[in-house]
Short mmCIF file of C-alpha atoms (C1' of nucleotides) in Angstrom, two decimals:
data_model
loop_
_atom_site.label_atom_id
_atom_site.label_comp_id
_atom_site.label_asym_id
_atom_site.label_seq_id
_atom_site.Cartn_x
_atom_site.Cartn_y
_atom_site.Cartn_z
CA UNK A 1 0.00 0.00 0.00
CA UNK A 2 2.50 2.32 -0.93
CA UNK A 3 0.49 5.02 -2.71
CA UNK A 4 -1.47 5.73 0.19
CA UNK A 5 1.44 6.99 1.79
CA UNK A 6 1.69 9.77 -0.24
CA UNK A 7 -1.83 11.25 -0.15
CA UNK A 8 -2.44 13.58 2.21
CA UNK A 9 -4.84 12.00 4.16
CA UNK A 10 -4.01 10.92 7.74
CA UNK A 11 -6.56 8.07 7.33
CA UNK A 12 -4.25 6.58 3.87
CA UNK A 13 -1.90 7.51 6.04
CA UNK A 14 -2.73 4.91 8.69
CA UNK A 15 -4.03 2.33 6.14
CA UNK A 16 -0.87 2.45 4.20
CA UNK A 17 0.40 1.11 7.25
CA UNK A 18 -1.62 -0.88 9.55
CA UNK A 19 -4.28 -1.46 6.56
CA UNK A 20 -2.72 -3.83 4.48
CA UNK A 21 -4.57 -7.22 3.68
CA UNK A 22 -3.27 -9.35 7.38
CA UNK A 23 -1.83 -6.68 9.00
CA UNK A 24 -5.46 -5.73 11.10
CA UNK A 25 -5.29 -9.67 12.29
CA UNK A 26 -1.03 -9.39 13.12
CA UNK A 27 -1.72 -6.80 15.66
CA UNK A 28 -5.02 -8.27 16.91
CA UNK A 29 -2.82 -11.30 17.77
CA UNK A 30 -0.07 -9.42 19.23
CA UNK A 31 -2.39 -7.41 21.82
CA UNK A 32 -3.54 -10.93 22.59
CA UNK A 33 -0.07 -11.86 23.53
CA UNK A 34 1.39 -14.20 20.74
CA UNK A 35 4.52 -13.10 20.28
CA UNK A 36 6.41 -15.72 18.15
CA UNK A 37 6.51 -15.49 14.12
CA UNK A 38 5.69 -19.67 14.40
CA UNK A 39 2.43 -18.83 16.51
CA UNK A 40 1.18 -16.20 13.98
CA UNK A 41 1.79 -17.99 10.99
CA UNK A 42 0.16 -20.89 12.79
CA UNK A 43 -2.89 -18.96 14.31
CA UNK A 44 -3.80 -16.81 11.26
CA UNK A 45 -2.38 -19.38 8.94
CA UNK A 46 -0.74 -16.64 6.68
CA UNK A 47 2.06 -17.50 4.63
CA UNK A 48 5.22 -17.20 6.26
CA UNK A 49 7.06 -14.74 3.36
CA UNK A 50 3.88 -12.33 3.64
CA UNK A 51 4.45 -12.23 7.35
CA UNK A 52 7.45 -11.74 7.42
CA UNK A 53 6.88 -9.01 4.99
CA UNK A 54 4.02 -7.68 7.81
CA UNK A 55 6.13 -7.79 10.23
CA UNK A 56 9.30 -5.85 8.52
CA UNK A 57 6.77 -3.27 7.54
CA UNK A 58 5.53 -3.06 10.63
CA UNK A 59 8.79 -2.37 12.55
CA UNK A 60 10.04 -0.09 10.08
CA UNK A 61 7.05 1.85 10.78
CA UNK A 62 7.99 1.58 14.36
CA UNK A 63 4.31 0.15 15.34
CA UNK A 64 5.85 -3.45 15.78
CA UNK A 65 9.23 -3.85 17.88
CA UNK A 66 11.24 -7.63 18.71
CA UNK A 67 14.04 -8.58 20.98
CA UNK A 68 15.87 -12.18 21.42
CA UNK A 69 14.48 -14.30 24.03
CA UNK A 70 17.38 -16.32 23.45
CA UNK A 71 20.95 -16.55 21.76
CA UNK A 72 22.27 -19.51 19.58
CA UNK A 73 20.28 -19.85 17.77
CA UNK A 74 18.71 -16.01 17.87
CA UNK A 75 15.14 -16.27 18.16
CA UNK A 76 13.02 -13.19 18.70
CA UNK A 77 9.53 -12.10 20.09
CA UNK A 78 7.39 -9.54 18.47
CA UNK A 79 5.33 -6.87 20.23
CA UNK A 80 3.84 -3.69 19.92
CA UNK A 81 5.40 -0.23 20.46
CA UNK A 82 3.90 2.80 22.39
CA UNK A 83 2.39 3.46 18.66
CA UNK A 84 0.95 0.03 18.39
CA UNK A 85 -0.32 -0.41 21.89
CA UNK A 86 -1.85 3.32 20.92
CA UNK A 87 -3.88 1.55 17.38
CA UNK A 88 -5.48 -1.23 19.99
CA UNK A 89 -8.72 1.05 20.79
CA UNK A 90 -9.00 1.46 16.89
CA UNK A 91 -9.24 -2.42 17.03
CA UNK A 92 -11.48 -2.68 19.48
CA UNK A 93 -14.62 0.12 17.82
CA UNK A 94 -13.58 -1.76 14.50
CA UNK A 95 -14.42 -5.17 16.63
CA UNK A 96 -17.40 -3.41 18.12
CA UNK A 97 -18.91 -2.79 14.25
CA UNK A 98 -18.01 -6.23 13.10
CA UNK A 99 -20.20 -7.39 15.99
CA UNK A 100 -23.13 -5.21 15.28
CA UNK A 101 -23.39 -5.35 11.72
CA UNK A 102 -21.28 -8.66 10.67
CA UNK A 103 -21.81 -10.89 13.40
CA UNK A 104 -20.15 -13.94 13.13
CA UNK A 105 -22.12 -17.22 13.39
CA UNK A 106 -22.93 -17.61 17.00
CA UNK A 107 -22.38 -14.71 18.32
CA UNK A 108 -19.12 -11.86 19.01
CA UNK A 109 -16.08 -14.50 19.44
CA UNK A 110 -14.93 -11.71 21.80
CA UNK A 111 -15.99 -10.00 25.20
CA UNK A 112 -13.97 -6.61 26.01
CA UNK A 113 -13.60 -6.23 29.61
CA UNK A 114 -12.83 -3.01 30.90
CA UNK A 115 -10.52 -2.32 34.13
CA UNK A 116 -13.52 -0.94 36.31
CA UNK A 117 -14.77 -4.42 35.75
CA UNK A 118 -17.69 -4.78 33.37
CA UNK A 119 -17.54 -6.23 29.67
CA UNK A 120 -18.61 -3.26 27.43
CA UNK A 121 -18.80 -1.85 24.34
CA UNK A 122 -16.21 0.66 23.37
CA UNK A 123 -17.96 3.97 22.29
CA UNK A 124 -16.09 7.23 20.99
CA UNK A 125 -16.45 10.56 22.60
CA UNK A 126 -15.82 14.34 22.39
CA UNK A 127 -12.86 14.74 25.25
CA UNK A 128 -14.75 18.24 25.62
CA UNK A 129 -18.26 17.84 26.01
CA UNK A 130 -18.18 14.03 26.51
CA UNK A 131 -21.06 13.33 23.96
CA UNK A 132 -20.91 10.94 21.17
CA UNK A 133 -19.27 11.28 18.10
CA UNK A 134 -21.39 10.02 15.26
CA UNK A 135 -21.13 10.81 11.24
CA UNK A 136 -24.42 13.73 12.85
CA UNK A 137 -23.00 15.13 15.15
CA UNK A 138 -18.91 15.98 13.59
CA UNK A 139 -17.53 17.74 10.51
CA UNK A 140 -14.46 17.77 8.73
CA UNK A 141 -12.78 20.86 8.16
CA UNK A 142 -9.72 21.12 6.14
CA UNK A 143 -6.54 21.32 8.34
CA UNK A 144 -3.41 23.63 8.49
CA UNK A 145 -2.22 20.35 5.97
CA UNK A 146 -4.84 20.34 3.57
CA UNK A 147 -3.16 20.67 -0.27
CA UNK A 148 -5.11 19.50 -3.33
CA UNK A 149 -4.19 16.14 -4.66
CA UNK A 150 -5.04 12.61 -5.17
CA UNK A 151 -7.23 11.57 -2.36
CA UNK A 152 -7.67 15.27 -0.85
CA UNK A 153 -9.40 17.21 -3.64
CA UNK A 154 -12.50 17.10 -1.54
CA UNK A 155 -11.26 18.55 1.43
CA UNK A 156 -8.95 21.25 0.01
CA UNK A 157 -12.31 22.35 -1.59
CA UNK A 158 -10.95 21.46 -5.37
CA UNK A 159 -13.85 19.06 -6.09
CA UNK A 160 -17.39 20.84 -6.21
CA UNK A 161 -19.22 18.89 -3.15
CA UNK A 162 -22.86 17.53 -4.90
CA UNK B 1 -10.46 -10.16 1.11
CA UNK B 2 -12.66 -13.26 1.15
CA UNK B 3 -10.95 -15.29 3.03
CA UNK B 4 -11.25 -13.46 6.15
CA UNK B 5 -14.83 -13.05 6.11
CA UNK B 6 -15.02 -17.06 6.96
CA UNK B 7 -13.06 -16.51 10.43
CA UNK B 8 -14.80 -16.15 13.76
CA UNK B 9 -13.51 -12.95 14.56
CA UNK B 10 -15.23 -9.79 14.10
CA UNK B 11 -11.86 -7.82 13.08
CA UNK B 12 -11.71 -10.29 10.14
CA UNK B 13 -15.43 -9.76 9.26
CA UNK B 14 -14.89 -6.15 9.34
CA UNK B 15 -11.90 -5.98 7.52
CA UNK B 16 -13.60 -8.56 5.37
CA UNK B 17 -16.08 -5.82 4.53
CA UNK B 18 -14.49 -2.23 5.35
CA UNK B 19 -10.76 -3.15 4.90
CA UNK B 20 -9.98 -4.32 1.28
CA UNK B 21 -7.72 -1.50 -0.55
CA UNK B 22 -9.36 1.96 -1.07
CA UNK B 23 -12.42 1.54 0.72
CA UNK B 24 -12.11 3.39 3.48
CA UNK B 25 -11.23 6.30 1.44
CA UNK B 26 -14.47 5.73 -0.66
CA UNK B 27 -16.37 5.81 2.71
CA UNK B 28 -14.47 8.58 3.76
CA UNK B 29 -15.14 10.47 0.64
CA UNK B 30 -18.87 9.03 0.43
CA UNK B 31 -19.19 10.64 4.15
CA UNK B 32 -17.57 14.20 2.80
CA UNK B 33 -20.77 14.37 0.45
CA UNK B 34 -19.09 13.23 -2.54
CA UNK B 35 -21.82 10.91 -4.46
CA UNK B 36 -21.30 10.26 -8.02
CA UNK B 37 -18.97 7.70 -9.55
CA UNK B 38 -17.04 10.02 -11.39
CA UNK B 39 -16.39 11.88 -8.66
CA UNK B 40 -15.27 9.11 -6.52
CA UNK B 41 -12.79 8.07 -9.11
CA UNK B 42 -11.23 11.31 -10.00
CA UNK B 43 -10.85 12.35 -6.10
CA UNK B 44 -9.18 9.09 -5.09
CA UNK B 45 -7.37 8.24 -8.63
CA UNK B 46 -8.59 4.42 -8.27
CA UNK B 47 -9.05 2.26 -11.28
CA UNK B 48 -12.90 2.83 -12.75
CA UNK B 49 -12.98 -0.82 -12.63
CA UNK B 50 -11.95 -1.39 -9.18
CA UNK B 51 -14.09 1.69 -7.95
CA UNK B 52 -17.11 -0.55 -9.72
CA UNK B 53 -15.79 -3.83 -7.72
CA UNK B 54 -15.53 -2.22 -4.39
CA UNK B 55 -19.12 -0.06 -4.19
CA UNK B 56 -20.59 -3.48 -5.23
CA UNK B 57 -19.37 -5.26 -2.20
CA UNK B 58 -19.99 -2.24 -0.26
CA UNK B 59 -24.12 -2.62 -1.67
CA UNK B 60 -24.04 -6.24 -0.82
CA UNK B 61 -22.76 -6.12 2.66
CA UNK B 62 -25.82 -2.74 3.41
CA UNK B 63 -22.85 -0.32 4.00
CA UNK B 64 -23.44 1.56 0.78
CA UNK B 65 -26.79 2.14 -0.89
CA UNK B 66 -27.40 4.09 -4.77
CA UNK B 67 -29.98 5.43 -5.51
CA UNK B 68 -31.18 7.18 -9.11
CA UNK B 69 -31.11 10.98 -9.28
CA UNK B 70 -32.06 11.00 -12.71
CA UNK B 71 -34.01 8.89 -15.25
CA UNK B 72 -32.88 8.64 -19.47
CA UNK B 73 -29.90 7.38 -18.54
CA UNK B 74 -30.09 6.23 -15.11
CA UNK B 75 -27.67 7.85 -12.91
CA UNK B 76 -27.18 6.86 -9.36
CA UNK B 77 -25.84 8.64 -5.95
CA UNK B 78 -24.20 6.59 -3.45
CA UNK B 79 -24.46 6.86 -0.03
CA UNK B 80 -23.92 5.60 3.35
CA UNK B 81 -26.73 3.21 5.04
CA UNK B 82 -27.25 3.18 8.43
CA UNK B 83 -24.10 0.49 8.63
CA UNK B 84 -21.93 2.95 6.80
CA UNK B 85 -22.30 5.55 8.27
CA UNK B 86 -21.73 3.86 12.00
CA UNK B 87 -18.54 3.02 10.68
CA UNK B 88 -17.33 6.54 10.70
CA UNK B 89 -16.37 6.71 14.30
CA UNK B 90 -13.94 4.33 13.42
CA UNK B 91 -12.35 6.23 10.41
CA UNK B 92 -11.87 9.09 12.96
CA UNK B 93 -10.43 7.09 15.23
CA UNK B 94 -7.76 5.69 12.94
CA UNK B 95 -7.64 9.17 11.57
CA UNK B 96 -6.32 10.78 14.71
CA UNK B 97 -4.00 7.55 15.57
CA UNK B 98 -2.47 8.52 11.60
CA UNK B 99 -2.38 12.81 12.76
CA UNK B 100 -0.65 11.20 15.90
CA UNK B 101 1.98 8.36 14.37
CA UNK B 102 2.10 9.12 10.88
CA UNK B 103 1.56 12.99 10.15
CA UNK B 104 1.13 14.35 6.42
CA UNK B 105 3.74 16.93 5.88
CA UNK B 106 2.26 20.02 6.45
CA UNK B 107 0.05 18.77 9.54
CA UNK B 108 -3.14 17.23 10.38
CA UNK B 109 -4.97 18.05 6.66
CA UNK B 110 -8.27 17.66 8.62
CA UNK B 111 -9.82 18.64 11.58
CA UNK B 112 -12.99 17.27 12.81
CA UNK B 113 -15.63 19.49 14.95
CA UNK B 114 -18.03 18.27 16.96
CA UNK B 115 -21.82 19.45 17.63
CA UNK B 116 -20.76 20.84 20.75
CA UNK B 117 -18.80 23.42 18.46
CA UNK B 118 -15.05 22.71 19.45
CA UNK B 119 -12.33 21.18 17.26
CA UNK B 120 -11.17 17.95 19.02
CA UNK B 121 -9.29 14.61 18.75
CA UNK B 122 -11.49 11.43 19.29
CA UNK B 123 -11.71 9.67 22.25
CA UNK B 124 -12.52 6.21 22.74
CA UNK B 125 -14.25 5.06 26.40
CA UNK B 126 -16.33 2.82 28.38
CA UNK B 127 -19.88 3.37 28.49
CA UNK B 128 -20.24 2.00 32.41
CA UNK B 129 -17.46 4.07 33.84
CA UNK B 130 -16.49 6.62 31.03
CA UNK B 131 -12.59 5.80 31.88
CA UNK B 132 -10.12 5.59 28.65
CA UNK B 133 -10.11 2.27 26.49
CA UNK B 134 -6.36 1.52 26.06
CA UNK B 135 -4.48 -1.07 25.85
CA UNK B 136 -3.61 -1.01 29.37
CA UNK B 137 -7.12 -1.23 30.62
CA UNK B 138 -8.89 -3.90 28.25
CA UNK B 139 -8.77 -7.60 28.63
CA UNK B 140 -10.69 -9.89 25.63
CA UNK B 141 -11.98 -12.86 26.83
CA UNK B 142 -13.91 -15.43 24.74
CA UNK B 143 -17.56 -14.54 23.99
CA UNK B 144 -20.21 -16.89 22.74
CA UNK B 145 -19.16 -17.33 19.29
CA UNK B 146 -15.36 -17.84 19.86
CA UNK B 147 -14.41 -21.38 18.12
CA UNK B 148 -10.47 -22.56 17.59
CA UNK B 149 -9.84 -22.12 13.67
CA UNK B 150 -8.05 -20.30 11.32
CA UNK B 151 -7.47 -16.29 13.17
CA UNK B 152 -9.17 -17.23 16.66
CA UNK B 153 -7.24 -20.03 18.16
CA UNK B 154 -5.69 -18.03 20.41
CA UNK B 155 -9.17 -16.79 21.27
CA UNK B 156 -10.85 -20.10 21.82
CA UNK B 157 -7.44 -21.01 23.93
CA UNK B 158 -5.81 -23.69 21.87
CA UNK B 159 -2.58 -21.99 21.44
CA UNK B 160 -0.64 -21.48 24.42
CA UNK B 161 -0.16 -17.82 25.43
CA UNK B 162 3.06 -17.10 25.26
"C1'" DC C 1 -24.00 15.66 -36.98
"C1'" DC C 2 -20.54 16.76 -33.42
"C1'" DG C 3 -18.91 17.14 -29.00
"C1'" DG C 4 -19.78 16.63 -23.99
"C1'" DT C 5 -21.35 14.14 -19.70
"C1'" DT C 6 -21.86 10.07 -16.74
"C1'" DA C 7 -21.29 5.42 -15.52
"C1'" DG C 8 -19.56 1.79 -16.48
"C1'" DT C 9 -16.95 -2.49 -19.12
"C1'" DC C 10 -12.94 -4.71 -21.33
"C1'" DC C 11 -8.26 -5.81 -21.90
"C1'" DT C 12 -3.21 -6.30 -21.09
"C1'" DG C 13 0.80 -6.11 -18.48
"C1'" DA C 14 2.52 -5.49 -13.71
"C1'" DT C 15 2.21 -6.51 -8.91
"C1'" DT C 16 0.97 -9.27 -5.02
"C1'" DC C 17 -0.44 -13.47 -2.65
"C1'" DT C 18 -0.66 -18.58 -1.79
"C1'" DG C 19 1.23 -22.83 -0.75
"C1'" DA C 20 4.73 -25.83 -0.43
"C1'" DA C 21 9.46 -26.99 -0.25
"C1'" DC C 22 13.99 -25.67 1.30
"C1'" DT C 23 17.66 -23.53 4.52
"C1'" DT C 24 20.03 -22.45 8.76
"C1'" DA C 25 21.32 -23.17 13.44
"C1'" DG C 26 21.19 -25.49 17.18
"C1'" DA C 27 18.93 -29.22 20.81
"C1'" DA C 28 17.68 -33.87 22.14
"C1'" DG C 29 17.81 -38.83 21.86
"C1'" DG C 30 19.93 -43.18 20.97
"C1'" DC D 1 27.67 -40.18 14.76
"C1'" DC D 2 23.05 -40.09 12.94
"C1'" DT D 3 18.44 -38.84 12.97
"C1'" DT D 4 14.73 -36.05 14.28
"C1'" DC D 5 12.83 -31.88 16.13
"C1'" DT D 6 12.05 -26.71 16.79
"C1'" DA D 7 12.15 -21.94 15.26
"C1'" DA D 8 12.54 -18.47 11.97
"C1'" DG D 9 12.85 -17.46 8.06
"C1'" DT D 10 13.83 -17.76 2.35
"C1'" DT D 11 12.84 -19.20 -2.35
"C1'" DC D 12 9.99 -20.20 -6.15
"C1'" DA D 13 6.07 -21.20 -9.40
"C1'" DG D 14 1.39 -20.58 -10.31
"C1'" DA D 15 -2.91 -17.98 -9.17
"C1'" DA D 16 -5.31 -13.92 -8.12
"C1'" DT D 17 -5.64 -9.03 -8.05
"C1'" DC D 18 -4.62 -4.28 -9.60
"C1'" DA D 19 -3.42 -0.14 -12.73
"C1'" DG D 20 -4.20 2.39 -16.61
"C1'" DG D 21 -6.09 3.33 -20.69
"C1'" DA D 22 -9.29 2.48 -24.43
"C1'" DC D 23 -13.92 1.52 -25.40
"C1'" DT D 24 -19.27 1.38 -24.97
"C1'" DA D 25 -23.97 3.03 -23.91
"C1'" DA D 26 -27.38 6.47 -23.44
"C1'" DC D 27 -28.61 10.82 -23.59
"C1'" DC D 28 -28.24 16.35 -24.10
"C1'" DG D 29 -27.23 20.82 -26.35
"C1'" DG D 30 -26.13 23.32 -30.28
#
DNA sequence: CCGGTTAGTCCTGATTCTGAACTTAGAAGG
DNA sequence: CCTTCTAAGTTCAGAATCAGGACTAACCGG
């Protein structure tokens, strides 16, 4: 997904990155706590050249880090960064839609449960005025980087709204 | 991206749907008011064919509807459904986590406003106690529909946590 | 009749993905 | 010493998908 990286768009921006066909599933698995390339090939059943593709595009992005658990042979564990841990609530109101509108025979395969100690569903907020943020109650306005171009005609105001 | 839509996880169901290349900018752009096919295509740049591939999977999973805005030739206006346009919380919320971790040059190129009238960054929360979902504060645990196969065997508990 | 608009379809070459076999480096067992 | 096993990749051929441009259909205005 390399030409999504050049719109200017922070949400190509994010999909050229964590958007890529797997990639969604790789970082489900990691918050989970597999950690070994073996155990996500295994558990997603990906093909091992694609992840380790994932995974090199991942780090280099700095979303994904590893370290050795062990020398001689090296052998390393994957997990997330401060920026991947920070894409997990993304996950989760992604998760949260799959449930509600592509539920998967018998029911959500997953329960969130939330520190204070009752399973939920994640909503989104204002941080100011605490209500919800739905596509009727937000606009878009362009930002101090709006510039025309492919994927942000729109919002630089270059492509007469209907 | 058919082959996720036959996991048990509702990640892979909605990235089944919502995730496959360009459409989330075509549901960005659909949200942004932009309605016509031509419109879509010249914004984004994508393939004419592709565009057609990806609003017709959008139509048969109820995220995207068309209707005709003119008769002798039939022209039709897409839109969001009700499905489509619940999944906009979630493009803002992966739109502030690319602002945050991948910034256009230039800066944010949109800023979102909310009913209440102030600019602001998304939050995402728990309905019970209104607290921050993080990373840090969200355990999954298996729900009614979790079964061990392909992308939820770690779910179901038949791969050992590392 | 000619050109313009809108929404597609068709085709070809390029890119990406799948699936399976192979490699490397060491451990464990006999 | 020989074989088998684990872990983390790498390599390769065939299949599927994508990009980009030309083409079609149906109508309008002049």
């Amino acid at each position: 997904m390399n030409r999504f990286g050049e719109m200017h768009c922070s949400i190509a921006q994010a999909v050229s990155v964590v958007g890529e066909p797997w990639t969604p599933l790789i970082l489900r698995d990691l918050f989970l706590g597999v950690r070994r390339f073996d155990d996500l090939a295994r558990d997603l059943g990906v093909s091992r050249n694609l992840l380790t593709q994932r995974l090199e595009r991942l780090m280099a992005a700095g979303v994904v880090s590893r370290r050795p658990y062990q020398e001689r042979p090296v052998r390393y564990e994957y997990h997330l960064t401060e920026a991947g841990l920070d894409i997990v609530p993304a996950l989760m109101v992604i998760m949260a839609w799959g449930d509600k509108w592509a539920t998967p025979p018998g029911g959500p395969p997953a329960v969130l449960v939330h520190s204070c100690g009752r399973p939920f569903t994640p909503v989104v907020a204002c941080p100011h005025c605490g209500g919800p943020v739905t596509a009727d109650t937000v606009t878009a306005t362009a930002g101090p980087g709006a510039a025309p171009g492919p994927g942000t005609w729109v919002l630089a105001g270059g492509l007469a709204p209907g």
